[in-house]
Each structure stands twice: as C-alpha cells, then as structure tokens.
C-alpha cells in the first residue's frame, strides 16, 4: 500500500470542530483591496437580531457551563437548564433520551523502567493553578481515553510518530519489530482512535499518546514564551483527553450500529469500532523521560524521513528506540456503563412544516471547563435563542421550522446526534433543509468554515453582515477578515463533530468556528486548561468573538428559515465536483502503473449531466421569482432541499455502511480530514483494488445522476 499523502492535497483541509487543524501555512494571501470590505446594509429584523447580542451575557452563560462536571451522561440538570434558557426565548423544548454504552475512568498509571533499573512514574495529572479555580475541583476528571480498553501492558516500546498507517509502513520498512510492544505516538494528524487502531493492527499491546510543543509553532517556552497561566504557551502538564473510537468506521453508540439506542434493544459486538488494547494520553512533560530513554537507539528521528516525525520536546531526538532496554508498564482501568444521555431539543414551528433547519452544538466536555470545546458554542446558542425571542415578540414567524439541539456524548463519538438522526431519519429525510453546526465556536481569532457546496454562497453573503473584531480592529467585516487572514476558502466537511450523521444522510450542512493562527495563544484542547479563565484571559478576552460568531449563526439561520426563495445553490456543486475530479485524476496518475486502468468517463459524464440539470434548475427558479409564482418557488425550494439526498448510497462506503455520502467522507486513516469521491479514491489508495475502484466510479456517477435528476425541469 502506498502513502496517503495525496489525500491531503484536497483544496482545503477543512475545519473539524472538536479538533481544528487548519494548515495556516497553506492559506492564500488575498489583498484587502481585492475584496469587498464594506458592511452590508441590514434590514430591520437583521438589525434587531444583531443588536440583541451581548458579550456580557454570553460570558455569563459560558461561566455556567464551565463550572461543573458535564462529561457525557452525567449532568441532566445542565440539559434542563439549557432547555429553560431556550424556553425563555420562546422555543418549545424537550429532552430526548438515549440509553447508550459509555465508559468512565477508574484508574490509570504508567511507569517507565530505564535500562539501569531506575523507574519513573508518570504524573498523569495536570498542575493545579491558583488562578484557575476549576483545576483544583475535587471532582475534576482524570486523564483517560473515552471508549479505551481496560487492561495492563508491560513491554518495550517504540516511538511511532503520528501513528498513521504510513508511519507504521515506514517502521516496518526499517525492520522495527512492533509485535508485542507498546506504541508511543505523538498527537496531531489522524484522529487519535486511528493511532490506537493502527498500533493494534500491528500486534502492539498498548498505546501512549503525548502532546508535543513541536505543534505550537513559535509559541513555546523553549522560544521564550511563558506557559499558561502566565502566558499563551502550552502548560507542560496539560493532557489531551479524547475518544479512541474508530471514528472513520462508525460514529454513534458502538453497540447499536444503524439503529437507535433505547433500553432493551439488542447490543451488537463493538470490537470493530473500539480498541482492544489499552491506551492513555500524557503531557509532554511525562513524555520527556520516556522518549529521551530512546535517544541513540534504532533510527534517529531525522533519519526516519517522515514529515512531523521530529517534535520539539527538549532533550528528545525522536529515535524509534529498538534495543533501548527501557520498558513501560501501563494500567488502564475503565468502568463500562450503559447509561442515559440527554439531548436538549428546542423548536419553533414554521409555517411550512415540511421544511426544517436544525442548529446543533454538543454540551458534554471531557473536563469541568470546556470553555471552547464545546461550550463557546453552547453560550452562543442561548444568546441566539434570546435574539429569536425578541424577533418573535414583533410578530415575526419563521417560514420554516427551527430546531435547536444541545447534543450529549459527542465527545465519545458523536453519540447524541447520531442516535437522534437514527431515531428521526424518516422525518429528516423528508423535511431537513440544512444542519448548522457550532462546536468550538471560539478558541482563537481566525474564523473558519466548512460546508457542503450548496451552502457556500449564503455562508459568504452573511459574512458581509457581521463585524469581526480582529486583533483590536472594530471596523472589519467577518468576510474581510476571513478572506484576507484565514485564506477565504470554505473547507470540505470530513468528520469530528455532529454534522456527520446529517451529511451522510444527504443533508446540506455547515460547520463554523474560530481558532488560533500562528502566534495566537495555544488552545489547550481537551485539557483542564480549556477553562473559563483561559478563555477570558487568552482565548477571547471580552467574549467579542463569541458575540460575532453568534451574530453570524443567527443571521444565517434567520435567512434559511425566512427567505421565500430558499438560499441554497445546488449549482455551486459544479465547480467543486470538477475540482474533486481533477484531484482524483492526480490520484490515479500517482498510484497507477502500466497494468492498472481506470475509466473515469462515467463520472465525468455524470458531472456534465449535473451541470446541465442544475443550470435548468437555476433558470426555472429565476423564472419562478420573476413571475412571482409562489407554487413554483415552493417546487424549486423542495428540489434544493432534496437533491443532495441523491449523493447517498444505501449500502454506504466499502466496509463502512454508516458513511453513505459518496462525494465526501472522513478519510479511513485520517478520521477527521475529508477525502472526496471516497469510494473510488480509497479503493485505489487503501486497497490497491482497481476493479473495485471501477465499480465505485459507476456507483458514484449514478449517485450524481440521481441528484441531478432531482434538479431536472
Ligand atoms: C452540572 O453542571 C452545573 C453547571 O456547570 C454544575 O453547577 C453542577 O454542579 C453540575 N452537576 C453535577 C452533578 O456535577
Ligand atoms: C539510570 O539512568 C538515569 C538516566 O540516565 C539516571 O538519571 C539515573 O540516576 C540512573 N539510575 C541508576 C540507579 O543508576
Ligand atoms: C517562527 O519565527 C520565525 C522567525 O521569526 C519565522 O520565520 C517563522 O515563520 C515562525 N514560524 C511560525 C510557525 O510562525
Ligand atoms: C533518509 O534520507 C536521507 C537523505 O535522502 C538518507 O541519506 C537516509 O539514508 C534516509 N534514512 C533512512 C533511514 O532511510
Ligand atoms: C409544532 O408542530 C407539531 C407538528 O404539527 C405539533 O405537534 C406541535 O404541537 C407544534 N408545536 C407548537 C409549539 O405549536
Ligand atoms: C489589543 O490591545 C491591547 C490593549 O491596548 C493590547 O494589550 C493587545 O496586545 C492588543 N492585541 C493585539 C492582538 O494587537
Ligand atoms: C504489473 O504486471 C507485472 C508483470 O505482469 C507484475 O510483475 C506486476 O506485479 C504488476 N503490478 C501490479 C501493480 O499489479
Ligand atoms: C459511573 C457511572 O456513571 N455509573 C453509572 C452506571 O450506570 C448505572 C445505571 O445506569 C448508574 O446507576 C451508575 O451511576
Ligand atoms: Zn467538541
């Protein structure tokens, strides 16, 4: 199997809400003179919505969410409080409960034995900071991996880089023995669960995953920047918790693939979607002695010749480590639990009940705080509900039904949203117009969006209606800052947050948020320091970005729910489908050999058909508008709502039935980052199966034709 590096050529790597890894180096430099920087005029309703936003109240909601345990399945009162706040804004609310498999930490330990017999215990706790009250809560949550396997492992260990399949291929090529060893992997790159899966697939018996200041650019202590709480660099003891589910195979409750988790339902074997070997996350401080014990043994980091292999932990040379004589003894004890989770759901009925816009944010966090992930989004949604409450008071009614969702158990593997979609799929297939996701609304000042192509135009238009307070300026629009500072490209949706179940049932979706760019404070993702204090001091002092992101989401929702002509543009799929096609041709050229053939003409012709019918759609929609033909506008609105269902295939992608969208999917070995035309691309890059690739060309072409047919006049 060859390297997957090409998959990352996809135009934009995309925003992945629970984890954003935007490659800021790749951003296009757009000059401000080249774009429209003026603030668009707002109508009365838009103005009322925008003016309703208050940073001080957002800070108050944030404070509430970030001062109590709200790991999945453990804080019903927070779900109820959310419902109460939304009720105040005029939403009718309820809690939707599911009975799901989760596991909670009991005890974790790692001890290192050096070749001379000395032992060192890993600290495995983050420092208590006087400035940050939640870091000393007696019920603060241990460092662990959600859905990790209970077990002990004691063995020599190997440094495996980011732990992607290509990293393991490299180790195998170097002749490093992996069987029976423990993997020590660096965070970043693929979703953490896939690092553990790859280790397990190579016969390894445990995995330890560490954070590395090498991912922090110039904002490191080694380069003279103070660490949190004194400065914006990473605190050396901070640990990234997180799920180790095999996210690219299946999200949702791993014991109920494809059906709703209620009490009493049959439970499936989960071994294909969660690891069998134990894993534990550690800080870079704990990683330092473990990795430096490998210095001089095996192949030096610089000789391994893999990108991102060498990090920046002082004193560590990132050797592979065979023959060091050092061993790790790890123990991971988890408690398995079937337990209730609560999605808060709030509804304002629209006049057209067969058209629904869903806005979702998850509520559960790995830590007491969660000020960025996910509760910056939660705080924003309360302010949004208040804004719509004010609009309702003026007598306004939405044309389309609005559903707000506060998902539980996203962190374990998109559980609350996936189970909900599985429960309501008949209704959603008929009525869902689009799904708007806001997970980490703010962890820095750089706005970032990923969306299905039909939402690109409206997403950009709304950016012109909001001021984005970038680096102390107060007169730049979100569109201006996004275009010139963040690169001005809307990403492709992969996975990593709650839009996944919607996207893979053919529903238009957008994911939004703002993160840190080079030089910005290091976001302490999934650590105890993702706290209110960090947010207020470094992430978003004054909560100004929270406010602006909330205004954006509110206006986007307002237009989707109100505009007589549904603001979705199916025709905007055309340039994207063509760009993905060009990328696929590159993949074929790169991976093909003399005896491989792949005929892409069916796909090319399907894209042409789509182009033709979508342009018929545009003409007829314009005719309906010009002739003020309401019935015809409704017909066209329904086409815009429905056509993307055509991109899905009942049977799903090869060996992953859940992932039905044949245009984009999370990469099998990336988990977060997207792959386009995944059936074809991964048959080539993963399986080297050109016959299968040819079949997937046909299946993908047929899906595009089905979507096209729905747009036909
Ligand atoms: C639930 O969250 C709230 C708000 O953060 C907190 O006050 C409360 O203590 C939490 N409940 C539990 C049982 O931890
Ligand atoms: C073993 O080696 C480590 C690292 O070089 C050193 O710090 C420690 O003192 C040594 N222990 C003994 C018992 O020699
Ligand atoms: C770090 O600083 C150096 C020197 O100022 C600069 O060239 C480089 O681009 C910076 N790197 C990042 C990731 O910001
Ligand atoms: C890594 O690449 C360098 C330069 O091409 C080469 O000299 C070296 O042998 C390579 N290392 C290994 C372990 O293959
Ligand atoms: C909204 O519409 C649904 C379906 O018609 C109905 O069951 C529900 O009672 C309505 N809710 C409100 C608050 O009017
Ligand atoms: C914003 O202004 C404050 C106060 O003048 C200053 O301390 C801070 O460094 C400025 N921030 C940026 C990003 O320029
Ligand atoms: C291509 O054909 C040659 C000769 O028949 C064979 O040795 C080689 O393994 C084939 N390569 C692939 C990728 O199938
Ligand atoms: C730790 C934990 O949440 N344990 C729960 C496991 O499930 C049972 C039944 O649902 C609960 O009573 C426990 O509290
Ligand atoms: Zn999240």
PDB file of C-alpha atoms in Angstrom, residues 467-626:
ATOM      1  CA  UNK A 467     -18.239  42.864  12.195  1.00  0.00           C
ATOM      2  CA  UNK A 468     -15.352  40.613  13.257  1.00  0.00           C
ATOM      3  CA  UNK A 469     -13.170  42.272  15.917  1.00  0.00           C
ATOM      4  CA  UNK A 470      -9.806  41.078  14.642  1.00  0.00           C
ATOM      5  CA  UNK A 471      -6.674  41.977  16.628  1.00  0.00           C
ATOM      6  CA  UNK A 472      -8.207  45.073  18.197  1.00  0.00           C
ATOM      7  CA  UNK A 473      -9.782  46.418  14.998  1.00  0.00           C
ATOM      8  CA  UNK A 474     -13.501  47.109  15.178  1.00  0.00           C
ATOM      9  CA  UNK A 475     -14.368  48.019  11.616  1.00  0.00           C
ATOM     10  CA  UNK A 476     -13.641  44.885   9.625  1.00  0.00           C
ATOM     11  CA  UNK A 477     -16.348  42.537   8.439  1.00  0.00           C
ATOM     12  CA  UNK A 478     -16.182  38.822   9.025  1.00  0.00           C
ATOM     13  CA  UNK A 479     -15.936  38.453   5.246  1.00  0.00           C
ATOM     14  CA  UNK A 480     -12.928  40.764   5.144  1.00  0.00           C
ATOM     15  CA  UNK A 481     -11.064  39.000   7.961  1.00  0.00           C
ATOM     16  CA  UNK A 482     -11.956  35.531   6.714  1.00  0.00           C
ATOM     17  CA  UNK A 483     -10.890  36.339   3.145  1.00  0.00           C
ATOM     18  CA  UNK A 484      -7.636  38.054   3.962  1.00  0.00           C
ATOM     19  CA  UNK A 485      -6.479  36.418   7.198  1.00  0.00           C
ATOM     20  CA  UNK A 486      -7.970  32.905   7.106  1.00  0.00           C
ATOM     21  CA  UNK A 487      -7.452  32.236   3.405  1.00  0.00           C
ATOM     22  CA  UNK A 488     -11.022  32.727   2.193  1.00  0.00           C
ATOM     23  CA  UNK A 489     -11.796  29.124   1.368  1.00  0.00           C
ATOM     24  CA  UNK A 490     -14.729  27.148   2.671  1.00  0.00           C
ATOM     25  CA  UNK A 491     -13.472  23.711   3.640  1.00  0.00           C
ATOM     26  CA  UNK A 492     -14.790  20.257   2.803  1.00  0.00           C
ATOM     27  CA  UNK A 493     -16.603  18.509   5.663  1.00  0.00           C
ATOM     28  CA  UNK A 494     -14.815  15.418   6.985  1.00  0.00           C
ATOM     29  CA  UNK A 495     -15.801  14.329  10.476  1.00  0.00           C
ATOM     30  CA  UNK A 496     -15.082  15.169  14.087  1.00  0.00           C
ATOM     31  CA  UNK A 497     -18.317  16.857  15.044  1.00  0.00           C
ATOM     32  CA  UNK A 498     -22.086  16.430  14.993  1.00  0.00           C
ATOM     33  CA  UNK A 499     -22.747  17.356  11.364  1.00  0.00           C
ATOM     34  CA  UNK A 500     -21.522  13.872  10.393  1.00  0.00           C
ATOM     35  CA  UNK A 501     -24.791  11.921  10.679  1.00  0.00           C
ATOM     36  CA  UNK A 502     -26.651  14.645   8.760  1.00  0.00           C
ATOM     37  CA  UNK A 503     -24.077  14.912   5.987  1.00  0.00           C
ATOM     38  CA  UNK A 504     -24.098  11.160   5.461  1.00  0.00           C
ATOM     39  CA  UNK A 505     -27.862  11.143   5.042  1.00  0.00           C
ATOM     40  CA  UNK A 506     -27.581  13.716   2.262  1.00  0.00           C
ATOM     41  CA  UNK A 507     -28.497  16.827   4.246  1.00  0.00           C
ATOM     42  CA  UNK A 508     -26.789  20.153   3.452  1.00  0.00           C
ATOM     43  CA  UNK A 509     -24.514  21.161   6.334  1.00  0.00           C
ATOM     44  CA  UNK A 510     -22.110  23.791   7.587  1.00  0.00           C
ATOM     45  CA  UNK A 511     -19.624  23.757  10.453  1.00  0.00           C
ATOM     46  CA  UNK A 512     -18.322  27.031  11.850  1.00  0.00           C
ATOM     47  CA  UNK A 513     -15.865  28.259  14.433  1.00  0.00           C
ATOM     48  CA  UNK A 514     -12.778  30.356  15.029  1.00  0.00           C
ATOM     49  CA  UNK A 515      -9.385  29.076  16.091  1.00  0.00           C
ATOM     50  CA  UNK A 516      -5.831  30.226  16.629  1.00  0.00           C
ATOM     51  CA  UNK A 517      -3.420  31.034  13.822  1.00  0.00           C
ATOM     52  CA  UNK A 518       0.378  31.345  14.023  1.00  0.00           C
ATOM     53  CA  UNK A 519       1.365  33.413  17.049  1.00  0.00           C
ATOM     54  CA  UNK A 520      -2.005  33.137  18.770  1.00  0.00           C
ATOM     55  CA  UNK A 521      -2.353  31.585  22.238  1.00  0.00           C
ATOM     56  CA  UNK A 522      -2.085  27.787  22.188  1.00  0.00           C
ATOM     57  CA  UNK A 523      -5.526  26.305  22.676  1.00  0.00           C
ATOM     58  CA  UNK A 524      -5.357  23.712  25.499  1.00  0.00           C
ATOM     59  CA  UNK A 525      -7.654  21.300  23.667  1.00  0.00           C
ATOM     60  CA  UNK A 526      -9.396  18.686  25.847  1.00  0.00           C
ATOM     61  CA  UNK A 527      -7.222  19.592  28.855  1.00  0.00           C
ATOM     62  CA  UNK A 528      -8.164  21.006  32.251  1.00  0.00           C
ATOM     63  CA  UNK A 529      -6.988  24.371  30.990  1.00  0.00           C
ATOM     64  CA  UNK A 530      -9.785  24.713  28.404  1.00  0.00           C
ATOM     65  CA  UNK A 531     -11.431  26.739  31.150  1.00  0.00           C
ATOM     66  CA  UNK A 532     -13.340  29.954  31.617  1.00  0.00           C
ATOM     67  CA  UNK A 533     -10.181  31.558  32.986  1.00  0.00           C
ATOM     68  CA  UNK A 534      -8.175  30.607  29.892  1.00  0.00           C
ATOM     69  CA  UNK A 535     -10.923  31.870  27.590  1.00  0.00           C
ATOM     70  CA  UNK A 536     -11.308  35.153  29.448  1.00  0.00           C
ATOM     71  CA  UNK A 537      -7.537  35.713  29.624  1.00  0.00           C
ATOM     72  CA  UNK A 538      -6.230  34.317  26.322  1.00  0.00           C
ATOM     73  CA  UNK A 539      -8.844  32.705  24.080  1.00  0.00           C
ATOM     74  CA  UNK A 540     -11.358  35.520  23.753  1.00  0.00           C
ATOM     75  CA  UNK A 541     -10.946  38.312  26.310  1.00  0.00           C
ATOM     76  CA  UNK A 542     -14.243  40.191  26.469  1.00  0.00           C
ATOM     77  CA  UNK A 543     -16.026  37.369  24.580  1.00  0.00           C
ATOM     78  CA  UNK A 544     -16.053  39.550  21.466  1.00  0.00           C
ATOM     79  CA  UNK A 545     -15.533  36.676  19.041  1.00  0.00           C
ATOM     80  CA  UNK A 546     -18.271  34.695  20.751  1.00  0.00           C
ATOM     81  CA  UNK A 547     -20.585  37.588  20.079  1.00  0.00           C
ATOM     82  CA  UNK A 548     -19.611  37.945  16.419  1.00  0.00           C
ATOM     83  CA  UNK A 549     -19.824  34.203  15.738  1.00  0.00           C
ATOM     84  CA  UNK A 550     -23.269  34.169  17.366  1.00  0.00           C
ATOM     85  CA  UNK A 551     -24.432  37.066  15.209  1.00  0.00           C
ATOM     86  CA  UNK A 552     -23.232  35.197  12.150  1.00  0.00           C
ATOM     87  CA  UNK A 553     -25.011  31.962  13.032  1.00  0.00           C
ATOM     88  CA  UNK A 554     -28.170  33.880  13.923  1.00  0.00           C
ATOM     89  CA  UNK A 555     -28.329  35.723  10.601  1.00  0.00           C
ATOM     90  CA  UNK A 556     -27.571  32.542   8.667  1.00  0.00           C
ATOM     91  CA  UNK A 557     -30.368  30.724  10.477  1.00  0.00           C
ATOM     92  CA  UNK A 558     -32.705  33.678  10.026  1.00  0.00           C
ATOM     93  CA  UNK A 559     -32.270  33.663   6.254  1.00  0.00           C
ATOM     94  CA  UNK A 560     -32.536  29.912   5.894  1.00  0.00           C
ATOM     95  CA  UNK A 561     -35.719  29.939   7.958  1.00  0.00           C
ATOM     96  CA  UNK A 562     -37.281  33.048   6.449  1.00  0.00           C
ATOM     97  CA  UNK A 563     -36.313  33.734   2.835  1.00  0.00           C
ATOM     98  CA  UNK A 564     -39.101  32.917   0.432  1.00  0.00           C
ATOM     99  CA  UNK A 565     -36.548  31.575  -2.023  1.00  0.00           C
ATOM    100  CA  UNK A 566     -34.508  29.018  -0.127  1.00  0.00           C
ATOM    101  CA  UNK A 567     -30.905  30.299  -0.184  1.00  0.00           C
ATOM    102  CA  UNK A 568     -29.249  27.039  -1.220  1.00  0.00           C
ATOM    103  CA  UNK A 569     -27.407  26.860  -4.552  1.00  0.00           C
ATOM    104  CA  UNK A 570     -27.210  23.316  -5.957  1.00  0.00           C
ATOM    105  CA  UNK A 571     -25.317  24.692  -8.975  1.00  0.00           C
ATOM    106  CA  UNK A 572     -22.370  25.533  -6.721  1.00  0.00           C
ATOM    107  CA  UNK A 573     -21.626  21.818  -6.568  1.00  0.00           C
ATOM    108  CA  UNK A 574     -20.475  22.016 -10.202  1.00  0.00           C
ATOM    109  CA  UNK A 575     -17.046  23.653  -9.750  1.00  0.00           C
ATOM    110  CA  UNK A 576     -16.453  21.531  -6.640  1.00  0.00           C
ATOM    111  CA  UNK A 577     -17.346  18.251  -8.349  1.00  0.00           C
ATOM    112  CA  UNK A 578     -14.958  19.240 -11.130  1.00  0.00           C
ATOM    113  CA  UNK A 579     -12.164  20.139  -8.711  1.00  0.00           C
ATOM    114  CA  UNK A 580     -12.559  16.823  -6.885  1.00  0.00           C
ATOM    115  CA  UNK A 581     -12.476  15.110 -10.282  1.00  0.00           C
ATOM    116  CA  UNK A 582      -9.165  16.771 -11.146  1.00  0.00           C
ATOM    117  CA  UNK A 583      -7.782  15.618  -7.786  1.00  0.00           C
ATOM    118  CA  UNK A 584      -8.963  12.101  -8.494  1.00  0.00           C
ATOM    119  CA  UNK A 585      -7.128  12.167 -11.828  1.00  0.00           C
ATOM    120  CA  UNK A 586      -3.982  13.102  -9.914  1.00  0.00           C
ATOM    121  CA  UNK A 587      -4.506  10.185  -7.532  1.00  0.00           C
ATOM    122  CA  UNK A 588      -4.925   7.828 -10.487  1.00  0.00           C
ATOM    123  CA  UNK A 589      -1.747   9.154 -12.091  1.00  0.00           C
ATOM    124  CA  UNK A 590       0.220   8.910  -8.873  1.00  0.00           C
ATOM    125  CA  UNK A 591      -0.901   5.432  -7.847  1.00  0.00           C
ATOM    126  CA  UNK A 592      -1.423   3.829 -11.240  1.00  0.00           C
ATOM    127  CA  UNK A 593       1.070   1.643 -13.094  1.00  0.00           C
ATOM    128  CA  UNK A 594       1.280   0.142 -16.580  1.00  0.00           C
ATOM    129  CA  UNK A 595      -1.129  -2.620 -15.750  1.00  0.00           C
ATOM    130  CA  UNK A 596      -3.757  -0.571 -13.902  1.00  0.00           C
ATOM    131  CA  UNK A 597      -6.597   1.019 -15.804  1.00  0.00           C
ATOM    132  CA  UNK A 598      -9.430   3.134 -14.621  1.00  0.00           C
ATOM    133  CA  UNK A 599     -12.019   4.650 -16.893  1.00  0.00           C
ATOM    134  CA  UNK A 600     -13.381   7.836 -15.341  1.00  0.00           C
ATOM    135  CA  UNK A 601     -15.658   8.772 -18.230  1.00  0.00           C
ATOM    136  CA  UNK A 602     -18.867   7.711 -16.464  1.00  0.00           C
ATOM    137  CA  UNK A 603     -18.059  10.056 -13.616  1.00  0.00           C
ATOM    138  CA  UNK A 604     -17.131  12.865 -15.948  1.00  0.00           C
ATOM    139  CA  UNK A 605     -20.360  12.454 -17.856  1.00  0.00           C
ATOM    140  CA  UNK A 606     -22.430  12.386 -14.653  1.00  0.00           C
ATOM    141  CA  UNK A 607     -20.838  15.687 -13.634  1.00  0.00           C
ATOM    142  CA  UNK A 608     -21.848  17.138 -17.025  1.00  0.00           C
ATOM    143  CA  UNK A 609     -25.393  15.918 -16.520  1.00  0.00           C
ATOM    144  CA  UNK A 610     -25.403  17.533 -13.096  1.00  0.00           C
ATOM    145  CA  UNK A 611     -24.137  20.747 -14.634  1.00  0.00           C
ATOM    146  CA  UNK A 612     -26.881  20.730 -17.241  1.00  0.00           C
ATOM    147  CA  UNK A 613     -29.762  19.998 -14.863  1.00  0.00           C
ATOM    148  CA  UNK A 614     -28.547  22.374 -12.189  1.00  0.00           C
ATOM    149  CA  UNK A 615     -28.473  25.152 -14.767  1.00  0.00           C
ATOM    150  CA  UNK A 616     -32.055  24.234 -15.710  1.00  0.00           C
ATOM    151  CA  UNK A 617     -32.851  24.486 -12.017  1.00  0.00           C
ATOM    152  CA  UNK A 618     -31.323  27.956 -11.838  1.00  0.00           C
ATOM    153  CA  UNK A 619     -33.305  29.178 -14.871  1.00  0.00           C
ATOM    154  CA  UNK A 620     -36.573  27.811 -13.619  1.00  0.00           C
ATOM    155  CA  UNK A 621     -36.007  29.239 -10.155  1.00  0.00           C
ATOM    156  CA  UNK A 622     -35.299  32.627 -11.698  1.00  0.00           C
ATOM    157  CA  UNK A 623     -38.442  32.322 -13.822  1.00  0.00           C
ATOM    158  CA  UNK A 624     -40.473  31.481 -10.699  1.00  0.00           C
ATOM    159  CA  UNK A 625     -39.065  34.552  -8.950  1.00  0.00           C
ATOM    160  CA  UNK A 626     -39.603  36.865 -11.908  1.00  0.00           C
TER     161      UNK A 626
END
